[in-house]
Short mmCIF file of C-alpha atoms in Angstrom, two decimals:
data_model
loop_
_atom_site.label_atom_id
_atom_site.label_comp_id
_atom_site.label_asym_id
_atom_site.label_seq_id
_atom_site.Cartn_x
_atom_site.Cartn_y
_atom_site.Cartn_z
CA MET A 129 0.00 0.00 0.00
CA ILE A 130 1.32 3.43 -0.97
CA THR A 131 0.31 6.46 1.07
CA ALA A 132 0.83 10.01 -0.16
CA PHE A 133 -0.16 13.44 1.07
CA VAL A 134 -1.30 15.80 -1.66
CA LEU A 135 -1.04 19.47 -0.69
CA ILE A 136 -3.53 21.45 -2.73
CA ASP A 137 -3.88 25.15 -3.52
CA ALA A 138 -7.47 25.88 -4.51
CA GLN A 139 -8.96 28.73 -6.46
CA ARG A 140 -10.63 31.37 -4.30
CA GLY A 141 -14.11 30.29 -3.23
CA GLN A 142 -13.61 26.67 -4.36
CA VAL A 143 -12.27 25.00 -1.22
CA GLY A 144 -15.50 23.39 0.00
CA ALA A 145 -16.71 22.17 -3.39
CA LEU A 146 -13.25 20.92 -4.32
CA ALA A 147 -12.89 19.04 -1.03
CA GLN A 148 -16.17 17.24 -1.70
CA ARG A 149 -15.10 16.24 -5.23
CA LEU A 150 -11.72 15.04 -3.96
CA ALA A 151 -13.32 12.93 -1.21
CA GLU A 152 -15.37 11.08 -3.85
CA LEU A 153 -12.34 9.98 -5.88
CA PRO A 154 -11.27 6.34 -5.57
CA GLY A 155 -7.85 6.33 -3.93
CA ILE A 156 -8.47 9.41 -1.79
CA ALA A 157 -8.94 8.23 1.78
CA GLU A 158 -9.37 11.59 3.53
CA VAL A 159 -9.45 15.30 2.73
CA TYR A 160 -8.73 18.08 5.23
CA SER A 161 -9.08 21.83 4.96
CA VAL A 162 -6.01 23.29 6.66
CA SER A 163 -4.44 26.54 7.71
CA GLY A 164 -1.12 27.70 6.34
CA ARG A 165 0.31 27.85 2.85
CA HIS A 166 -2.05 25.26 1.33
CA ASP A 167 -5.84 25.07 1.35
CA LEU A 168 -6.42 21.31 1.40
CA VAL A 169 -4.53 18.12 2.21
CA ALA A 170 -5.74 14.92 0.57
CA ILE A 171 -4.48 11.58 1.83
CA ALA A 172 -4.12 9.10 -1.01
CA ARG A 173 -3.88 5.36 -0.40
CA VAL A 174 -3.30 3.21 -3.48
CA ALA A 175 -1.88 -0.21 -4.31
CA GLU A 176 0.91 0.78 -6.71
CA ALA A 177 2.98 3.74 -7.86
CA ASP A 178 1.21 3.74 -11.23
CA ASP A 179 -2.11 4.14 -9.40
CA LEU A 180 -0.75 7.19 -7.57
CA SER A 181 0.55 8.64 -10.81
CA ALA A 182 -2.84 8.24 -12.50
CA LEU A 183 -4.67 9.66 -9.49
CA VAL A 184 -2.56 12.80 -9.19
CA THR A 185 -1.71 13.56 -12.81
CA ASP A 186 -4.97 12.47 -14.44
CA LYS A 187 -7.86 12.56 -11.98
CA LEU A 188 -6.81 15.42 -9.70
CA ALA A 189 -5.48 17.52 -12.56
CA ALA A 190 -8.88 17.28 -14.27
CA LEU A 191 -10.79 18.70 -11.30
CA PRO A 192 -11.87 22.32 -11.63
CA GLY A 193 -10.69 24.58 -8.82
CA ILE A 194 -7.16 23.24 -8.36
CA GLU A 195 -4.40 25.78 -8.94
CA ARG A 196 -1.41 23.73 -7.80
CA THR A 197 -0.50 20.50 -6.02
CA GLU A 198 2.52 19.12 -4.24
CA THR A 199 2.68 15.40 -3.50
CA LEU A 200 4.58 13.97 -0.54
CA LEU A 201 5.20 10.22 -0.58
CA ALA A 202 5.09 8.56 2.85
CA PHE A 203 7.94 6.19 3.66
CA ARG A 204 6.82 4.95 7.07
CA ALA A 205 3.89 5.55 9.40
CA PHE A 206 4.39 6.19 13.08
CA SER A 207 1.41 5.80 15.38
CA ARG A 208 1.39 6.65 19.07
CA HIS A 209 1.70 2.92 19.73
CA ASP A 210 4.81 2.72 17.52
CA LEU A 211 6.40 5.73 19.20
CA ASP A 212 5.67 4.42 22.69
CA SER A 213 7.33 1.10 21.88
CA LEU A 214 10.47 2.86 20.60
CA PHE A 215 11.07 4.36 24.04
CA ASP A 216 9.83 1.45 26.13
CA VAL A 217 12.66 -0.02 28.22
CA GLY A 218 10.52 -2.58 29.98
CA LEU A 219 9.40 -0.47 32.89
CA GLY A 220 5.89 -0.88 34.20
CA PRO A 221 3.45 2.06 34.09
CA THR A 222 4.17 3.10 37.68
CA GLU A 223 7.95 2.99 37.20
CA ARG A 224 8.10 5.50 34.33
#
């Protein structure tokens, strides 16, 4: 499974409608409106690199309201559980 974060700059007044269209695309797991430099972050989860390429360069590029995108490919996921286990030295909860 390939996970990527697509940072999206939307045309003025198009954020809500664009987010809805993005959320309906196969391969887009979640869409967030965000503060900062970008307007939206879409989380893509696909089986293969070719699927990601088609999603970003064909499907997203065809959506009205997108000015620019930047795609970040995830290498590894860290959950709170993963991070806790990295620092666990075998102490019980009361000994930490």
